[in-house]
């Protein structure tokens, strides 16, 4: 974090979320208005971890092959023999920044689905494995919705965390302006290699999670589903679809990652609470009654987490 701080001012909660996703082996969705440094945060984390970084600017005319790669026809100058060769697209990197992912149509958005889940892409009948470690960190502008294509629930579910990037406070903004309008260029030194990061991910998964923690995480995910027994009236009234089993997995994995980043040998319920809102808020599908009442998926999740009815 010290190296990241050489370039990034403030946004501690967002940076914690990015690192939580990375050491968990998950993907992250960063939601915030333009100019808050989302791209810089992702590229800085990649530099600090010595990972290959690629940025894809999503636009309405972007094609799936622009992401995954394409085959070209080559001719051998000596023999005159022609053959196809696959040219890898920008998805063949360790950290892929999908910038303004909701700017491109669903057909192109879907090009990332296989990469995010299986860490491989298929082109012209051939399957190509992506380099490890592999992460997709996507950005989304919440205020400009004209000409955008909301991500389908199936793709949203593949993002471990949705991280809200807020405006900086006054002190951070003054420091940011001071450091970015001068002549000095902040340097970031790599503190971890790709192989060391993979070992860290394995270590995170070996951190023990007590049965009570697993049970609480599952209970929290289940009370977001309106058809479940014991679901709060709030959910039955305002939610059409709740979080699936992937949310339960990410709650436990995120708790383990927070414990590891904090240097603790075991995850606890506070770790679950610290990641719960980011894990759940993009997985709830609210209904018209919620919109009419001015309720959002985020405040419904926050109320459920604060209520602690999910803790045995």
GROMACS .gro file of C-alpha atoms in nm:
model
  312
    1UNK     CA    1   0.000   0.000   0.000
    2UNK     CA    2   0.294   0.234   0.063
    3UNK     CA    3   0.397   0.220  -0.303
    4UNK     CA    4   0.040   0.279  -0.420
    5UNK     CA    5   0.020   0.581  -0.191
    6UNK     CA    6   0.312   0.736  -0.386
    7UNK     CA    7   0.066   0.797  -0.669
    8UNK     CA    8  -0.288   0.774  -0.525
    9UNK     CA    9  -0.431   1.022  -0.273
   10UNK     CA   10  -0.718   0.908  -0.051
   11UNK     CA   11  -0.973   0.645  -0.166
   12UNK     CA   12  -0.857   0.401   0.103
   13UNK     CA   13  -1.178   0.199   0.100
   14UNK     CA   14  -1.170   0.155  -0.278
   15UNK     CA   15  -0.804   0.050  -0.274
   16UNK     CA   16  -0.877  -0.199   0.003
   17UNK     CA   17  -1.155  -0.341  -0.213
   18UNK     CA   18  -0.931  -0.373  -0.519
   19UNK     CA   19  -0.664  -0.553  -0.317
   20UNK     CA   20  -0.928  -0.776  -0.156
   21UNK     CA   21  -1.052  -0.882  -0.500
   22UNK     CA   22  -0.699  -0.939  -0.631
   23UNK     CA   23  -0.572  -1.155  -0.344
   24UNK     CA   24  -0.900  -1.348  -0.361
   25UNK     CA   25  -0.861  -1.411  -0.734
   26UNK     CA   26  -1.187  -1.226  -0.806
   27UNK     CA   27  -1.293  -0.942  -1.036
   28UNK     CA   28  -1.406  -0.592  -0.942
   29UNK     CA   29  -1.651  -0.335  -1.081
   30UNK     CA   30  -1.565   0.029  -1.004
   31UNK     CA   31  -1.860   0.267  -1.020
   32UNK     CA   32  -1.797   0.641  -1.013
   33UNK     CA   33  -1.821   0.965  -1.208
   34UNK     CA   34  -1.537   1.060  -1.446
   35UNK     CA   35  -1.218   1.213  -1.313
   36UNK     CA   36  -1.189   1.027  -0.982
   37UNK     CA   37  -0.877   0.831  -1.078
   38UNK     CA   38  -1.031   0.487  -1.136
   39UNK     CA   39  -0.797   0.408  -1.427
   40UNK     CA   40  -0.495   0.541  -1.238
   41UNK     CA   41  -0.581   0.329  -0.932
   42UNK     CA   42  -0.597   0.010  -1.138
   43UNK     CA   43  -0.277   0.077  -1.334
   44UNK     CA   44  -0.093   0.173  -1.013
   45UNK     CA   45  -0.195  -0.152  -0.842
   46UNK     CA   46  -0.072  -0.342  -1.151
   47UNK     CA   47   0.264  -0.159  -1.133
   48UNK     CA   48   0.302  -0.229  -0.761
   49UNK     CA   49   0.240  -0.601  -0.823
   50UNK     CA   50   0.459  -0.615  -1.137
   51UNK     CA   51   0.169  -0.738  -1.349
   52UNK     CA   52   0.106  -0.684  -1.719
   53UNK     CA   53  -0.167  -0.422  -1.758
   54UNK     CA   54  -0.402  -0.366  -2.052
   55UNK     CA   55  -0.677  -0.107  -2.086
   56UNK     CA   56  -0.973  -0.161  -2.317
   57UNK     CA   57  -1.188   0.143  -2.392
   58UNK     CA   58  -1.539   0.007  -2.447
   59UNK     CA   59  -1.731   0.184  -2.724
   60UNK     CA   60  -2.055   0.108  -2.914
   61UNK     CA   61  -1.862  -0.015  -3.219
   62UNK     CA   62  -1.623  -0.245  -3.027
   63UNK     CA   63  -1.633  -0.605  -3.151
   64UNK     CA   64  -1.569  -0.926  -2.950
   65UNK     CA   65  -1.257  -0.997  -3.156
   66UNK     CA   66  -1.118  -0.656  -3.051
   67UNK     CA   67  -1.104  -0.800  -2.699
   68UNK     CA   68  -1.020  -1.168  -2.742
   69UNK     CA   69  -0.809  -1.150  -3.058
   70UNK     CA   70  -0.845  -1.258  -3.419
   71UNK     CA   71  -0.699  -1.494  -3.677
   72UNK     CA   72  -0.503  -1.356  -3.970
   73UNK     CA   73  -0.396  -1.529  -4.291
   74UNK     CA   74  -0.019  -1.539  -4.335
   75UNK     CA   75   0.190  -1.647  -4.632
   76UNK     CA   76   0.536  -1.799  -4.594
   77UNK     CA   77   0.769  -1.599  -4.825
   78UNK     CA   78   0.983  -1.906  -4.899
   79UNK     CA   79   0.729  -2.177  -4.970
   80UNK     CA   80   0.428  -1.962  -5.051
   81UNK     CA   81   0.222  -2.172  -4.811
   82UNK     CA   82  -0.063  -1.993  -4.638
   83UNK     CA   83  -0.179  -2.054  -4.282
   84UNK     CA   84  -0.389  -1.890  -4.015
   85UNK     CA   85  -0.226  -1.738  -3.706
   86UNK     CA   86  -0.407  -1.618  -3.396
   87UNK     CA   87  -0.322  -1.268  -3.281
   88UNK     CA   88  -0.392  -1.227  -2.911
   89UNK     CA   89  -0.620  -0.943  -2.805
   90UNK     CA   90  -0.575  -0.713  -2.503
   91UNK     CA   91  -0.753  -0.964  -2.276
   92UNK     CA   92  -0.425  -1.159  -2.270
   93UNK     CA   93  -0.285  -0.969  -1.971
   94UNK     CA   94  -0.274  -1.007  -1.594
   95UNK     CA   95  -0.485  -0.702  -1.516
   96UNK     CA   96  -0.745  -0.599  -1.773
   97UNK     CA   97  -0.918  -0.264  -1.724
   98UNK     CA   98  -1.256  -0.271  -1.901
   99UNK     CA   99  -1.313   0.103  -1.912
  100UNK     CA  100  -1.680   0.211  -1.930
  101UNK     CA  101  -1.792  -0.147  -1.982
  102UNK     CA  102  -2.157  -0.042  -2.018
  103UNK     CA  103  -2.076   0.158  -2.333
  104UNK     CA  104  -2.065  -0.149  -2.556
  105UNK     CA  105  -2.351  -0.381  -2.666
  106UNK     CA  106  -2.422  -0.712  -2.485
  107UNK     CA  107  -2.259  -0.917  -2.765
  108UNK     CA  108  -1.923  -0.752  -2.692
  109UNK     CA  109  -1.974  -0.748  -2.315
  110UNK     CA  110  -2.026  -1.125  -2.335
  111UNK     CA  111  -1.677  -1.166  -2.484
  112UNK     CA  112  -1.546  -1.127  -2.128
  113UNK     CA  113  -1.771  -1.391  -1.971
  114UNK     CA  114  -1.559  -1.694  -2.056
  115UNK     CA  115  -1.239  -1.507  -1.971
  116UNK     CA  116  -1.371  -1.402  -1.630
  117UNK     CA  117  -1.502  -1.745  -1.531
  118UNK     CA  118  -1.265  -1.995  -1.694
  119UNK     CA  119  -0.958  -1.774  -1.752
  120UNK     CA  120  -0.953  -1.877  -2.118
  121UNK     CA  121  -1.096  -1.765  -2.452
  122UNK     CA  122  -1.215  -1.964  -2.751
  123UNK     CA  123  -1.157  -1.837  -3.104
  124UNK     CA  124  -1.209  -2.026  -3.432
  125UNK     CA  125  -1.259  -2.351  -3.243
  126UNK     CA  126  -0.934  -2.323  -3.045
  127UNK     CA  127  -0.914  -2.255  -2.671
  128UNK     CA  128  -0.636  -2.031  -2.542
  129UNK     CA  129  -0.547  -2.003  -2.174
  130UNK     CA  130  -0.497  -1.658  -2.027
  131UNK     CA  131  -0.186  -1.569  -1.824
  132UNK     CA  132  -0.206  -1.618  -1.450
  133UNK     CA  133  -0.285  -1.435  -1.235
  134UNK     CA  134  -0.576  -1.282  -1.425
  135UNK     CA  135  -0.820  -1.011  -1.315
  136UNK     CA  136  -1.083  -0.796  -1.481
  137UNK     CA  137  -1.141  -0.458  -1.320
  138UNK     CA  138  -1.422  -0.275  -1.498
  139UNK     CA  139  -1.539   0.085  -1.463
  140UNK     CA  140  -1.887   0.226  -1.504
  141UNK     CA  141  -2.023   0.581  -1.506
  142UNK     CA  142  -2.342   0.597  -1.293
  143UNK     CA  143  -2.471   0.935  -1.411
  144UNK     CA  144  -2.468   0.916  -1.791
  145UNK     CA  145  -2.709   0.642  -1.900
  146UNK     CA  146  -2.803   0.756  -2.252
  147UNK     CA  147  -2.648   0.529  -2.513
  148UNK     CA  148  -2.536   0.269  -2.257
  149UNK     CA  149  -2.609  -0.100  -2.221
  150UNK     CA  150  -2.661  -0.215  -1.858
  151UNK     CA  151  -2.468  -0.529  -1.774
  152UNK     CA  152  -2.683  -0.843  -1.761
  153UNK     CA  153  -2.724  -1.005  -1.421
  154UNK     CA  154  -2.524  -1.310  -1.533
  155UNK     CA  155  -2.220  -1.091  -1.594
  156UNK     CA  156  -2.269  -0.875  -1.285
  157UNK     CA  157  -2.269  -1.194  -1.078
  158UNK     CA  158  -1.917  -1.273  -1.199
  159UNK     CA  159  -1.780  -0.958  -1.037
  160UNK     CA  160  -1.680  -1.039  -0.682
  161UNK     CA  161  -1.716  -0.679  -0.562
  162UNK     CA  162  -1.888  -0.363  -0.675
  163UNK     CA  163  -1.682  -0.072  -0.544
  164UNK     CA  164  -1.830   0.279  -0.529
  165UNK     CA  165  -1.570   0.549  -0.594
  166UNK     CA  166  -1.675   0.868  -0.410
  167UNK     CA  167  -1.557   1.226  -0.448
  168UNK     CA  168  -1.244   1.294  -0.236
  169UNK     CA  169  -1.273   1.506   0.076
  170UNK     CA  170  -1.134   1.860   0.067
  171UNK     CA  171  -0.794   1.780   0.220
  172UNK     CA  172  -0.735   1.490  -0.020
  173UNK     CA  173  -0.846   1.697  -0.318
  174UNK     CA  174  -0.610   1.980  -0.230
  175UNK     CA  175  -0.320   1.736  -0.194
  176UNK     CA  176  -0.419   1.567  -0.520
  177UNK     CA  177  -0.419   1.895  -0.710
  178UNK     CA  178  -0.086   1.995  -0.555
  179UNK     CA  179   0.089   1.669  -0.648
  180UNK     CA  180  -0.052   1.639  -1.001
  181UNK     CA  181   0.013   1.995  -1.116
  182UNK     CA  182   0.383   1.993  -1.031
  183UNK     CA  183   0.687   1.872  -1.223
  184UNK     CA  184   0.756   1.559  -1.014
  185UNK     CA  185   0.644   1.221  -1.150
  186UNK     CA  186   0.564   0.978  -0.866
  187UNK     CA  187   0.736   0.642  -0.905
  188UNK     CA  188   0.593   0.307  -0.803
  189UNK     CA  189   0.827   0.018  -0.724
  190UNK     CA  190   0.700  -0.336  -0.761
  191UNK     CA  191   0.674  -0.510  -0.424
  192UNK     CA  192   0.539  -0.846  -0.542
  193UNK     CA  193   0.573  -1.065  -0.851
  194UNK     CA  194   0.302  -1.257  -1.032
  195UNK     CA  195   0.422  -1.589  -0.889
  196UNK     CA  196   0.428  -1.447  -0.537
  197UNK     CA  197   0.074  -1.317  -0.587
  198UNK     CA  198  -0.045  -1.663  -0.692
  199UNK     CA  199   0.108  -1.805  -0.374
  200UNK     CA  200  -0.068  -1.532  -0.175
  201UNK     CA  201  -0.400  -1.632  -0.332
  202UNK     CA  202  -0.342  -1.992  -0.226
  203UNK     CA  203  -0.254  -1.874   0.124
  204UNK     CA  204  -0.582  -1.678   0.144
  205UNK     CA  205  -0.778  -1.993   0.063
  206UNK     CA  206  -0.594  -2.184   0.337
  207UNK     CA  207  -0.699  -1.935   0.605
  208UNK     CA  208  -0.952  -2.113   0.828
  209UNK     CA  209  -1.312  -1.994   0.838
  210UNK     CA  210  -1.508  -2.118   1.143
  211UNK     CA  211  -1.833  -2.298   1.074
  212UNK     CA  212  -2.020  -2.017   1.247
  213UNK     CA  213  -1.875  -1.768   0.997
  214UNK     CA  214  -1.969  -1.986   0.699
  215UNK     CA  215  -2.320  -2.029   0.839
  216UNK     CA  216  -2.357  -1.653   0.890
  217UNK     CA  217  -2.237  -1.577   0.537
  218UNK     CA  218  -2.484  -1.823   0.388
  219UNK     CA  219  -2.764  -1.685   0.604
  220UNK     CA  220  -2.688  -1.330   0.491
  221UNK     CA  221  -2.702  -1.430   0.124
  222UNK     CA  222  -3.023  -1.627   0.175
  223UNK     CA  223  -3.218  -1.348   0.346
  224UNK     CA  224  -3.185  -1.143   0.026
  225UNK     CA  225  -3.407  -1.398  -0.155
  226UNK     CA  226  -3.778  -1.313  -0.131
  227UNK     CA  227  -3.896  -1.675  -0.165
  228UNK     CA  228  -3.690  -1.806   0.129
  229UNK     CA  229  -3.848  -1.889   0.464
  230UNK     CA  230  -3.768  -1.627   0.725
  231UNK     CA  231  -3.687  -1.357   0.470
  232UNK     CA  232  -3.746  -1.007   0.616
  233UNK     CA  233  -4.058  -0.819   0.505
  234UNK     CA  234  -3.831  -0.555   0.351
  235UNK     CA  235  -3.699  -0.808   0.099
  236UNK     CA  236  -4.038  -0.961   0.021
  237UNK     CA  237  -4.175  -0.615  -0.056
  238UNK     CA  238  -3.893  -0.464  -0.259
  239UNK     CA  239  -3.678  -0.743  -0.409
  240UNK     CA  240  -3.760  -0.960  -0.712
  241UNK     CA  241  -3.439  -1.166  -0.711
  242UNK     CA  242  -3.176  -1.203  -0.441
  243UNK     CA  243  -2.811  -1.306  -0.432
  244UNK     CA  244  -2.714  -1.657  -0.544
  245UNK     CA  245  -2.464  -1.905  -0.398
  246UNK     CA  246  -2.173  -1.720  -0.558
  247UNK     CA  247  -2.242  -1.439  -0.309
  248UNK     CA  248  -2.202  -1.681  -0.016
  249UNK     CA  249  -1.869  -1.796  -0.157
  250UNK     CA  250  -1.743  -1.442  -0.209
  251UNK     CA  251  -1.850  -1.335   0.141
  252UNK     CA  252  -1.631  -1.605   0.294
  253UNK     CA  253  -1.345  -1.559   0.048
  254UNK     CA  254  -1.352  -1.182   0.092
  255UNK     CA  255  -1.347  -1.223   0.471
  256UNK     CA  256  -1.042  -1.448   0.442
  257UNK     CA  257  -0.871  -1.193   0.216
  258UNK     CA  258  -0.937  -0.909   0.464
  259UNK     CA  259  -0.788  -1.119   0.744
  260UNK     CA  260  -0.480  -1.197   0.531
  261UNK     CA  261  -0.429  -0.832   0.435
  262UNK     CA  262  -0.456  -0.740   0.803
  263UNK     CA  263  -0.204  -1.008   0.903
  264UNK     CA  264  -0.451  -1.215   1.105
  265UNK     CA  265  -0.458  -1.598   1.102
  266UNK     CA  266  -0.837  -1.637   1.096
  267UNK     CA  267  -1.136  -1.453   0.949
  268UNK     CA  268  -1.419  -1.329   1.172
  269UNK     CA  269  -1.767  -1.178   1.138
  270UNK     CA  270  -1.629  -0.823   1.119
  271UNK     CA  271  -1.445  -0.928   0.802
  272UNK     CA  272  -1.772  -1.055   0.654
  273UNK     CA  273  -1.940  -0.725   0.740
  274UNK     CA  274  -1.656  -0.527   0.581
  275UNK     CA  275  -1.708  -0.691   0.240
  276UNK     CA  276  -2.081  -0.766   0.257
  277UNK     CA  277  -2.213  -0.447   0.096
  278UNK     CA  278  -1.968  -0.467  -0.195
  279UNK     CA  279  -2.051  -0.835  -0.250
  280UNK     CA  280  -2.431  -0.801  -0.235
  281UNK     CA  281  -2.546  -0.467  -0.374
  282UNK     CA  282  -2.502  -0.552  -0.744
  283UNK     CA  283  -2.668  -0.892  -0.703
  284UNK     CA  284  -3.012  -0.776  -0.591
  285UNK     CA  285  -3.281  -0.707  -0.851
  286UNK     CA  286  -3.532  -0.464  -0.702
  287UNK     CA  287  -3.891  -0.425  -0.821
  288UNK     CA  288  -4.113  -0.131  -0.917
  289UNK     CA  289  -4.236  -0.089  -0.560
  290UNK     CA  290  -3.879  -0.022  -0.448
  291UNK     CA  291  -3.826   0.234  -0.723
  292UNK     CA  292  -4.154   0.405  -0.636
  293UNK     CA  293  -4.052   0.418  -0.269
  294UNK     CA  294  -3.707   0.552  -0.353
  295UNK     CA  295  -3.534   0.240  -0.223
  296UNK     CA  296  -3.213   0.114  -0.383
  297UNK     CA  297  -3.044  -0.224  -0.372
  298UNK     CA  298  -2.761  -0.063  -0.176
  299UNK     CA  299  -2.972   0.073   0.108
  300UNK     CA  300  -3.172  -0.251   0.129
  301UNK     CA  301  -2.846  -0.447   0.164
  302UNK     CA  302  -2.710  -0.199   0.419
  303UNK     CA  303  -3.026  -0.240   0.630
  304UNK     CA  304  -3.002  -0.619   0.618
  305UNK     CA  305  -2.635  -0.617   0.717
  306UNK     CA  306  -2.694  -0.373   1.004
  307UNK     CA  307  -2.992  -0.575   1.130
  308UNK     CA  308  -2.768  -0.875   1.205
  309UNK     CA  309  -3.061  -1.118   1.189
  310UNK     CA  310  -2.825  -1.338   0.985
  311UNK     CA  311  -2.585  -1.385   1.277
  312UNK     CA  312  -2.676  -1.693   1.480
   0.00000   0.00000   0.00000
